[in-house]
């Protein structure tokens, strides 16, 4: 069975009524025949049939034993960190999602969990940074916003040898492009807000575990902490997943064309896209992903906030907004938006230059998208020329 067929038919027909769309069980509780005697559901925080369908689908798509659906990607990440105890250490990728950085550094550090940020694109750095307290390796691949690629299989071997859990935030790839569990990871998390939902209309997070045992611990945390996904939003994620493969294929095709166009543009300095041969660890992306995704970042030759602002305010189809992975193309300026809270020097050292712009390439016609970005870039070039001439005169 091909992936597309498997995906579409992983969404079950309702066994009760034959409804081809998964029913939304908008309920808080379930009537019992006698105390403790029920149809598998007792209270909707603990379990809900609509959410249970989504949890089964994502477990199947990732090749894991269990899935768990949360109210946001960050709630999903939070549940994984709760597997740890005071005194444990997390070894995390340095170009980590800003929200995960905030959660680790400003919440969990106070509870005695230590975080060690490492450039995981080089496996040797991971080996060097391990300590006897390291209990969790946290990868994100590709990363946000510089699309760094880490070798999941090699790092999984190190984790296994040292009895350390490996969790991969696979949001940028989605299960359509990458299966971390097959490469040796123990846990996969997703912000389903992005490609899985796919329509910029919900906030959701997912955790998939390789083993039932680990999955039971996550389920326990999900019920104990309570940050569950609602039945309505579970249904919306299921609805999004129905077209995941189709959407992601087109996101990849469009992004590759836009990236290749940007490389040759006179206004551009660097382009970050794993599908470009010159991208650092392109060969690893090619090995562990079945496509390179829909996110591109680039910097301008004129590396200033002002030049970047002119570009992000000069497009018509690329809308200026945070988030990514939806049908409509978006762009953002990390230095003043998603990464604003990080001190300028730290931010620049991590590759988030003043002029860095991130594109979430959507599903519009690619020629329209290229023309849109070309007009904004060319305008900036012209403005610079006018300023340069004025200065010279
Ligand atoms: C957006 C995002 C998150 C957080 O997800 P929310 O649904 O916004 O809470 C985590 N990791 C990555 C890589 C993301 O892009």
Short mmCIF file of C-alpha atoms and ligand atoms in Angstrom, two decimals:
data_model
loop_
_atom_site.label_atom_id
_atom_site.label_comp_id
_atom_site.label_asym_id
_atom_site.label_seq_id
_atom_site.Cartn_x
_atom_site.Cartn_y
_atom_site.Cartn_z
CA UNK A 1 0.00 0.00 0.00
CA UNK A 2 1.37 3.42 -0.90
CA UNK A 3 1.80 6.09 1.76
CA UNK A 4 -1.07 8.18 0.41
CA UNK A 5 -3.49 5.24 0.51
CA UNK A 6 -2.28 4.27 3.98
CA UNK A 7 -2.71 7.83 5.21
CA UNK A 8 -6.22 8.28 3.84
CA UNK A 9 -7.40 4.89 5.12
CA UNK A 10 -5.79 5.31 8.54
CA UNK A 11 -8.77 7.59 9.22
CA UNK A 12 -11.51 5.15 10.23
CA UNK A 13 -15.14 5.02 9.19
CA UNK A 14 -17.32 5.37 12.33
CA UNK A 15 -18.11 1.79 13.42
CA UNK A 16 -21.37 2.89 15.10
CA UNK A 17 -23.08 4.71 12.22
CA UNK A 18 -20.89 4.33 9.13
CA UNK A 19 -20.23 8.09 9.10
CA UNK A 20 -17.29 8.61 6.74
CA UNK A 21 -16.24 11.71 8.70
CA UNK A 22 -15.00 11.07 12.26
CA UNK A 23 -17.77 12.11 14.71
CA UNK A 24 -17.07 14.98 17.10
CA UNK A 25 -17.90 13.78 20.63
CA UNK A 26 -18.60 17.13 22.26
CA UNK A 27 -19.07 15.79 25.79
CA UNK A 28 -17.48 16.10 29.21
CA UNK A 29 -18.50 12.74 30.62
CA UNK A 30 -19.83 9.28 29.75
CA UNK A 31 -22.74 7.44 31.44
CA UNK A 32 -21.64 4.25 33.19
CA UNK A 33 -23.57 0.99 33.64
CA UNK A 34 -22.16 0.52 37.15
CA UNK A 35 -19.25 2.19 38.97
CA UNK A 36 -16.13 1.51 36.89
CA UNK A 37 -18.15 -0.30 34.19
CA UNK A 38 -18.14 1.72 30.97
CA UNK A 39 -17.49 1.58 27.25
CA UNK A 40 -13.83 2.53 27.62
CA UNK A 41 -14.50 6.19 28.37
CA UNK A 42 -15.28 7.76 31.75
CA UNK A 43 -14.25 11.44 31.70
CA UNK A 44 -13.27 13.50 28.65
CA UNK A 45 -9.99 14.85 30.06
CA UNK A 46 -8.78 11.26 30.45
CA UNK A 47 -10.05 10.16 27.06
CA UNK A 48 -12.37 11.27 24.28
CA UNK A 49 -13.31 9.15 21.23
CA UNK A 50 -12.56 11.95 18.70
CA UNK A 51 -9.18 12.68 20.28
CA UNK A 52 -8.50 8.92 20.49
CA UNK A 53 -8.91 8.61 16.70
CA UNK A 54 -6.38 11.40 16.12
CA UNK A 55 -3.97 9.82 18.63
CA UNK A 56 -4.17 6.47 16.82
CA UNK A 57 -3.68 8.11 13.39
CA UNK A 58 -0.55 10.01 14.42
CA UNK A 59 0.91 6.92 16.14
CA UNK A 60 0.40 4.97 12.87
CA UNK A 61 1.87 7.75 10.70
CA UNK A 62 5.00 7.97 12.87
CA UNK A 63 5.32 4.20 13.34
CA UNK A 64 5.04 4.54 17.12
CA UNK A 65 3.12 2.56 19.75
CA UNK A 66 1.08 5.47 21.15
CA UNK A 67 -0.02 9.01 20.33
CA UNK A 68 -1.22 11.77 22.62
CA UNK A 69 -2.87 15.05 21.58
CA UNK A 70 -2.32 18.31 23.47
CA UNK A 71 -3.71 21.84 23.43
CA UNK A 72 -0.54 23.21 21.75
CA UNK A 73 2.88 22.18 20.52
CA UNK A 74 4.34 23.65 23.68
CA UNK A 75 1.97 21.63 25.88
CA UNK A 76 3.25 18.54 24.04
CA UNK A 77 6.88 19.55 24.69
CA UNK A 78 6.00 20.29 28.33
CA UNK A 79 4.60 16.77 28.76
CA UNK A 80 7.87 15.23 27.51
CA UNK A 81 10.00 17.31 29.91
CA UNK A 82 7.76 16.09 32.77
CA UNK A 83 9.25 12.60 32.25
CA UNK A 84 12.39 14.01 33.93
CA UNK A 85 13.18 14.79 37.54
CA UNK A 86 15.13 17.41 39.39
CA UNK A 87 18.89 16.91 38.82
CA UNK A 88 18.46 15.55 35.28
CA UNK A 89 20.00 17.26 32.28
CA UNK A 90 18.67 17.95 28.78
CA UNK A 91 21.12 18.17 25.89
CA UNK A 92 19.31 20.36 23.35
CA UNK A 93 20.00 21.66 19.83
CA UNK A 94 21.21 25.28 20.05
CA UNK A 95 18.97 26.65 17.27
CA UNK A 96 15.91 25.45 19.22
CA UNK A 97 12.36 26.79 18.79
CA UNK A 98 12.13 29.98 20.89
CA UNK A 99 9.14 28.73 22.90
CA UNK A 100 10.97 25.53 23.85
CA UNK A 101 13.99 27.63 24.91
CA UNK A 102 11.71 29.77 27.11
CA UNK A 103 10.05 26.70 28.67
CA UNK A 104 13.35 24.91 29.39
CA UNK A 105 15.32 27.95 30.57
CA UNK A 106 12.70 30.00 32.37
CA UNK A 107 10.41 27.31 33.80
CA UNK A 108 12.20 23.96 34.13
CA UNK A 109 15.59 25.35 35.18
CA UNK A 110 13.89 26.58 38.39
CA UNK A 111 12.81 23.02 39.14
CA UNK A 112 16.41 21.81 39.00
CA UNK A 113 16.57 20.59 35.40
CA UNK A 114 19.76 21.65 33.66
CA UNK A 115 19.86 22.47 29.95
CA UNK A 116 22.93 22.20 27.80
CA UNK A 117 22.59 23.82 24.33
CA UNK A 118 24.83 22.26 21.71
CA UNK A 119 25.36 22.53 17.95
CA UNK A 120 24.01 19.06 17.18
CA UNK A 121 24.71 19.35 13.42
CA UNK A 122 28.08 17.79 14.33
CA UNK A 123 27.64 14.46 16.14
CA UNK A 124 31.03 14.89 17.88
CA UNK A 125 29.61 17.88 19.78
CA UNK A 126 26.84 15.66 21.18
CA UNK A 127 29.32 13.07 22.44
CA UNK A 128 31.47 15.79 24.04
CA UNK A 129 28.53 17.37 25.86
CA UNK A 130 27.11 14.22 27.48
CA UNK A 131 27.30 13.97 31.28
CA UNK A 132 26.15 11.19 33.63
CA UNK A 133 23.07 13.37 34.36
CA UNK A 134 22.01 13.68 30.68
CA UNK A 135 18.61 11.94 30.50
CA UNK A 136 17.12 13.50 27.37
CA UNK A 137 18.55 14.59 24.02
CA UNK A 138 16.31 17.17 22.34
CA UNK A 139 16.65 17.56 18.60
CA UNK A 140 14.75 19.69 16.22
CA UNK A 141 15.51 18.94 12.59
CA UNK A 142 15.17 20.97 10.44
CA UNK A 143 15.42 23.90 12.91
CA UNK A 144 13.72 27.25 13.02
CA UNK A 145 14.72 29.63 11.43
CA UNK A 146 18.10 28.57 9.95
CA UNK A 147 17.02 25.05 8.87
CA UNK A 148 19.90 23.27 10.60
CA UNK A 149 19.93 19.51 9.98
CA UNK A 150 21.03 16.97 12.61
CA UNK A 151 21.71 13.29 11.91
CA UNK A 152 18.90 11.50 13.79
CA UNK A 153 20.22 7.96 13.22
CA UNK A 154 23.76 8.67 14.48
CA UNK A 155 22.54 10.60 17.50
CA UNK A 156 19.98 7.85 18.27
CA UNK A 157 22.86 5.33 18.47
CA UNK A 158 24.65 7.54 21.01
CA UNK A 159 21.43 7.92 23.00
CA UNK A 160 20.83 4.15 23.05
CA UNK A 161 24.41 3.35 24.08
CA UNK A 162 24.09 5.77 27.00
CA UNK A 163 20.47 4.88 27.91
CA UNK A 164 19.30 8.40 27.20
CA UNK A 165 15.91 9.25 25.67
CA UNK A 166 15.98 10.90 22.25
CA UNK A 167 13.10 13.23 21.40
CA UNK A 168 12.80 14.85 17.95
CA UNK A 169 10.65 17.90 17.30
CA UNK A 170 9.74 17.01 13.72
CA UNK A 171 7.34 19.92 13.13
CA UNK A 172 9.15 21.33 10.08
CA UNK A 173 9.32 17.95 8.33
CA UNK A 174 5.91 16.53 9.36
CA UNK A 175 5.34 12.75 9.15
CA UNK A 176 4.98 13.14 5.39
CA UNK A 177 8.76 13.71 5.08
CA UNK A 178 10.48 12.18 8.12
CA UNK A 179 9.92 9.28 10.56
CA UNK A 180 12.30 9.76 13.50
CA UNK A 181 11.19 6.54 15.29
CA UNK A 182 12.31 4.41 12.35
CA UNK A 183 15.70 6.16 12.67
CA UNK A 184 15.95 5.25 16.38
CA UNK A 185 14.23 8.10 18.26
CA UNK A 186 12.13 7.28 21.34
CA UNK A 187 9.73 10.21 21.10
CA UNK A 188 8.49 12.51 18.32
CA UNK A 189 6.70 15.79 18.98
CA UNK A 190 4.79 18.01 16.58
CA UNK A 191 3.27 21.39 16.66
CA UNK A 192 0.17 20.25 14.76
CA UNK A 193 -0.58 23.96 14.42
CA UNK A 194 1.73 23.86 11.39
CA UNK A 195 1.70 21.25 8.57
CA UNK A 196 -0.53 18.63 10.21
CA UNK A 197 -3.39 21.09 10.71
CA UNK A 198 -2.20 22.80 7.56
CA UNK A 199 -4.82 25.56 7.27
CA UNK A 200 -3.69 28.13 9.88
CA UNK A 201 -6.92 27.61 11.83
CA UNK A 202 -5.95 25.87 15.09
CA UNK A 203 -3.32 25.38 17.82
CA UNK A 204 -2.43 21.77 18.68
CA UNK A 205 0.44 19.50 19.71
CA UNK A 206 1.17 15.77 19.43
CA UNK A 207 3.52 13.32 21.16
CA UNK A 208 4.28 9.89 19.70
CA UNK A 209 6.24 7.26 21.67
CA UNK A 210 8.11 4.28 20.32
CA UNK A 211 7.07 1.98 23.18
CA UNK A 212 3.80 1.39 25.00
CA UNK A 213 5.62 1.81 28.31
CA UNK A 214 6.83 5.32 27.50
CA UNK A 215 3.46 6.11 25.94
CA UNK A 216 1.68 5.13 29.15
CA UNK A 217 3.85 7.62 31.06
CA UNK A 218 2.95 10.39 28.58
CA UNK A 219 -0.76 9.45 28.84
CA UNK A 220 -0.47 9.62 32.63
CA UNK A 221 1.09 13.11 32.38
CA UNK A 222 -1.55 14.19 29.83
CA UNK A 223 -4.35 13.24 32.22
CA UNK A 224 -2.56 14.51 35.34
CA UNK A 225 -1.64 17.93 33.89
CA UNK A 226 -4.74 18.26 31.73
CA UNK A 227 -3.52 20.20 28.66
CA UNK A 228 -5.63 18.09 26.28
CA UNK A 229 -6.76 18.89 22.74
CA UNK A 230 -10.51 19.62 22.43
CA UNK A 231 -12.76 17.31 20.37
CA UNK A 232 -13.39 20.06 17.79
CA UNK A 233 -9.70 20.80 17.29
CA UNK A 234 -8.93 17.06 17.20
CA UNK A 235 -11.40 16.80 14.33
CA UNK A 236 -9.77 19.74 12.53
CA UNK A 237 -6.32 18.11 12.78
CA UNK A 238 -7.78 14.83 11.41
CA UNK A 239 -9.32 16.83 8.57
CA UNK A 240 -5.93 18.43 7.90
CA UNK A 241 -4.11 15.07 7.91
CA UNK A 242 -6.38 13.77 5.13
CA UNK A 243 -4.50 15.97 2.63
CA UNK A 244 -1.10 16.10 4.38
CA UNK A 245 0.87 14.19 1.74
CA UNK A 246 -0.60 16.14 -1.14
CA UNK A 247 -0.05 19.50 0.53
CA UNK A 248 3.49 18.76 1.68
CA UNK A 249 4.55 17.54 -1.78
CA UNK A 250 3.43 20.85 -3.27
CA UNK A 251 5.00 22.88 -0.42
CA UNK A 252 8.31 21.13 -1.21
CA UNK A 253 8.05 21.71 -4.97
CA UNK A 254 7.19 25.39 -4.54
CA UNK A 255 9.90 25.95 -1.91
CA UNK A 256 12.61 24.32 -4.03
CA UNK A 257 11.76 26.63 -6.96
CA UNK A 258 11.63 29.74 -4.74
CA UNK A 259 14.96 28.80 -3.06
CA UNK A 260 16.69 28.31 -6.42
CA UNK A 261 15.34 31.67 -7.59
CA UNK A 262 16.58 33.43 -4.42
CA UNK A 263 20.13 32.03 -4.70
CA UNK A 264 20.73 34.01 -7.89
CA UNK A 265 19.00 37.24 -6.83
CA UNK A 266 21.32 40.29 -6.62
CA UNK A 267 19.70 41.53 -3.35
CA UNK A 268 20.33 38.25 -1.50
CA UNK A 269 23.33 37.22 0.58
CA UNK A 270 22.68 33.72 2.02
CA UNK A 271 19.82 31.29 1.40
CA UNK A 272 19.04 28.56 3.95
CA UNK A 273 17.11 25.65 2.44
CA UNK A 274 17.97 21.96 3.01
CA UNK A 275 17.13 21.20 -0.63
CA UNK A 276 20.07 23.28 -1.90
CA UNK A 277 23.24 21.23 -2.49
CA UNK A 278 25.36 23.84 -0.71
CA UNK A 279 23.20 23.74 2.46
CA UNK A 280 25.19 22.43 5.46
CA UNK A 281 24.24 18.74 5.98
CA UNK A 282 22.20 18.65 2.76
CA UNK A 283 23.34 15.02 2.34
CA UNK A 284 21.88 14.11 5.76
CA UNK A 285 18.57 15.81 4.93
CA UNK A 286 18.54 13.85 1.65
CA UNK A 287 19.14 10.62 3.59
CA UNK A 288 16.60 11.05 6.40
CA UNK A 289 13.85 13.10 4.71
CA UNK A 290 11.80 12.23 1.64
CA UNK A 291 11.56 15.95 0.74
CA UNK A 292 13.05 19.20 1.98
CA UNK A 293 9.98 21.01 3.28
CA UNK A 294 8.33 24.36 2.69
CA UNK A 295 10.42 26.71 4.85
CA UNK A 296 13.23 28.92 3.50
CA UNK A 297 15.25 31.62 5.24
CA UNK A 298 17.53 34.18 3.61
CA UNK A 299 19.60 37.24 4.43
CA UNK A 300 20.05 40.40 2.38
CA UNK A 301 23.29 41.89 1.10
CA UNK A 302 22.24 45.02 2.94
CA UNK A 303 22.13 43.40 6.38
CA UNK A 304 19.88 45.87 8.19
CA UNK A 305 16.52 45.70 9.93
CA UNK A 306 15.26 48.48 7.70
CA UNK A 307 16.04 46.64 4.46
CA UNK A 308 14.36 43.48 5.83
CA UNK A 309 11.31 45.49 6.92
CA UNK A 310 11.01 46.97 3.42
CA UNK A 311 10.97 43.46 1.96
CA UNK A 312 8.50 41.91 4.43
CA UNK A 313 6.14 44.88 4.00
CA UNK A 314 6.54 44.88 0.20
CA UNK A 315 4.94 41.54 -0.74
CA UNK A 316 1.35 40.95 -1.75
CA UNK A 317 0.87 37.16 -1.50
CA UNK A 318 3.39 36.41 1.27
CA UNK A 319 1.51 37.76 4.30
CA UNK A 320 3.46 39.13 7.25
CA UNK A 321 2.68 36.81 10.19
CA UNK A 322 4.24 34.43 12.69
CA UNK A 323 3.61 30.69 12.26
CA UNK A 324 4.03 28.52 9.17
CA UNK A 325 2.87 25.40 7.37
CA UNK A 326 -0.49 26.66 6.10
CA UNK A 327 -2.03 26.90 2.64
CA UNK A 328 -1.31 30.64 2.37
CA UNK A 329 2.29 31.82 2.08
CA UNK A 330 3.63 33.72 5.09
CA UNK A 331 6.82 35.58 5.83
CA UNK A 332 8.33 36.98 8.99
CA UNK A 333 11.32 38.90 10.28
CA UNK A 334 12.70 36.82 13.19
CA UNK A 335 14.95 39.57 14.63
CA UNK A 336 11.95 41.78 15.43
CA UNK A 337 9.25 39.09 15.69
CA UNK A 338 9.85 35.48 16.80
CA UNK A 339 13.38 36.07 18.19
CA UNK A 340 12.87 39.58 19.58
CA UNK A 341 13.33 38.47 23.22
CA UNK A 342 16.82 37.05 22.52
CA UNK A 343 19.71 39.54 23.06
CA UNK A 344 21.06 40.83 19.69
CA UNK A 345 24.52 39.28 20.10
CA UNK A 346 23.20 35.81 21.04
CA UNK A 347 20.71 36.01 18.20
CA UNK A 348 23.34 37.00 15.61
CA UNK A 349 25.73 34.29 16.85
CA UNK A 350 22.96 31.73 16.20
CA UNK A 351 22.78 32.94 12.58
CA UNK A 352 19.66 35.07 13.01
CA UNK A 353 21.07 38.14 11.26
CA UNK A 354 19.35 41.54 11.30
CA UNK A 355 18.13 41.05 7.73
CA UNK A 356 17.13 37.37 8.06
CA UNK A 357 13.69 36.71 6.58
CA UNK A 358 11.79 33.44 6.92
CA UNK A 359 9.34 32.26 4.26
CA UNK A 360 6.64 29.67 4.73
CA UNK A 361 6.02 28.82 1.09
CA UNK A 362 2.34 28.06 0.58
CA UNK A 363 0.29 26.42 -2.13
CA UNK A 364 -0.24 29.36 -4.49
CA UNK A 365 1.08 29.16 -8.06
CA UNK A 366 4.86 29.22 -7.73
CA UNK A 367 5.38 31.78 -10.55
CA UNK A 368 3.11 34.22 -8.69
CA UNK A 369 5.12 33.66 -5.51
CA UNK A 370 8.47 34.19 -7.25
CA UNK A 371 7.21 37.36 -8.91
CA UNK A 372 5.85 38.61 -5.57
CA UNK A 373 9.16 38.19 -3.74
CA UNK A 374 11.14 39.49 -6.74
CA UNK A 375 9.17 42.75 -6.78
CA UNK A 376 9.76 43.31 -3.04
CA UNK A 377 13.50 42.52 -3.33
CA UNK A 378 14.01 44.66 -6.44
CA UNK A 379 12.27 47.63 -4.79
CA UNK A 380 14.70 47.37 -1.89
CA UNK A 381 17.66 47.31 -4.27
CA UNK A 382 16.35 50.41 -6.05
CA UNK A 383 15.82 52.24 -2.74
CA UNK A 384 19.42 51.43 -1.79
CA UNK A 385 20.69 52.73 -5.11
CA UNK A 386 18.80 56.02 -4.66
CA UNK A 387 20.19 56.39 -1.13
CA UNK A 388 23.73 55.52 -2.31
CA UNK A 389 23.52 58.06 -5.15
CA UNK A 390 22.20 60.73 -2.79
CA UNK A 391 25.05 60.05 -0.38
CA UNK A 392 27.61 60.16 -3.21
CA UNK A 393 26.20 63.49 -4.43
C1 LIG B 1 5.40 26.37 16.46
C2 LIG B 1 6.39 25.41 16.95
C3 LIG B 1 6.31 24.86 18.25
C4 LIG B 1 5.24 25.29 19.24
O1 LIG B 1 3.98 24.92 18.85
P1 LIG B 1 2.64 25.70 19.29
O2 LIG B 1 1.59 24.88 18.65
O3 LIG B 1 2.76 27.10 18.77
O4 LIG B 1 2.60 25.68 20.79
C5 LIG B 1 7.26 23.93 18.63
N1 LIG B 1 8.25 23.55 17.80
C6 LIG B 1 8.37 24.07 16.56
C7 LIG B 1 9.51 23.61 15.69
C8 LIG B 1 7.47 25.01 16.09
O5 LIG B 1 7.61 25.53 14.86
#
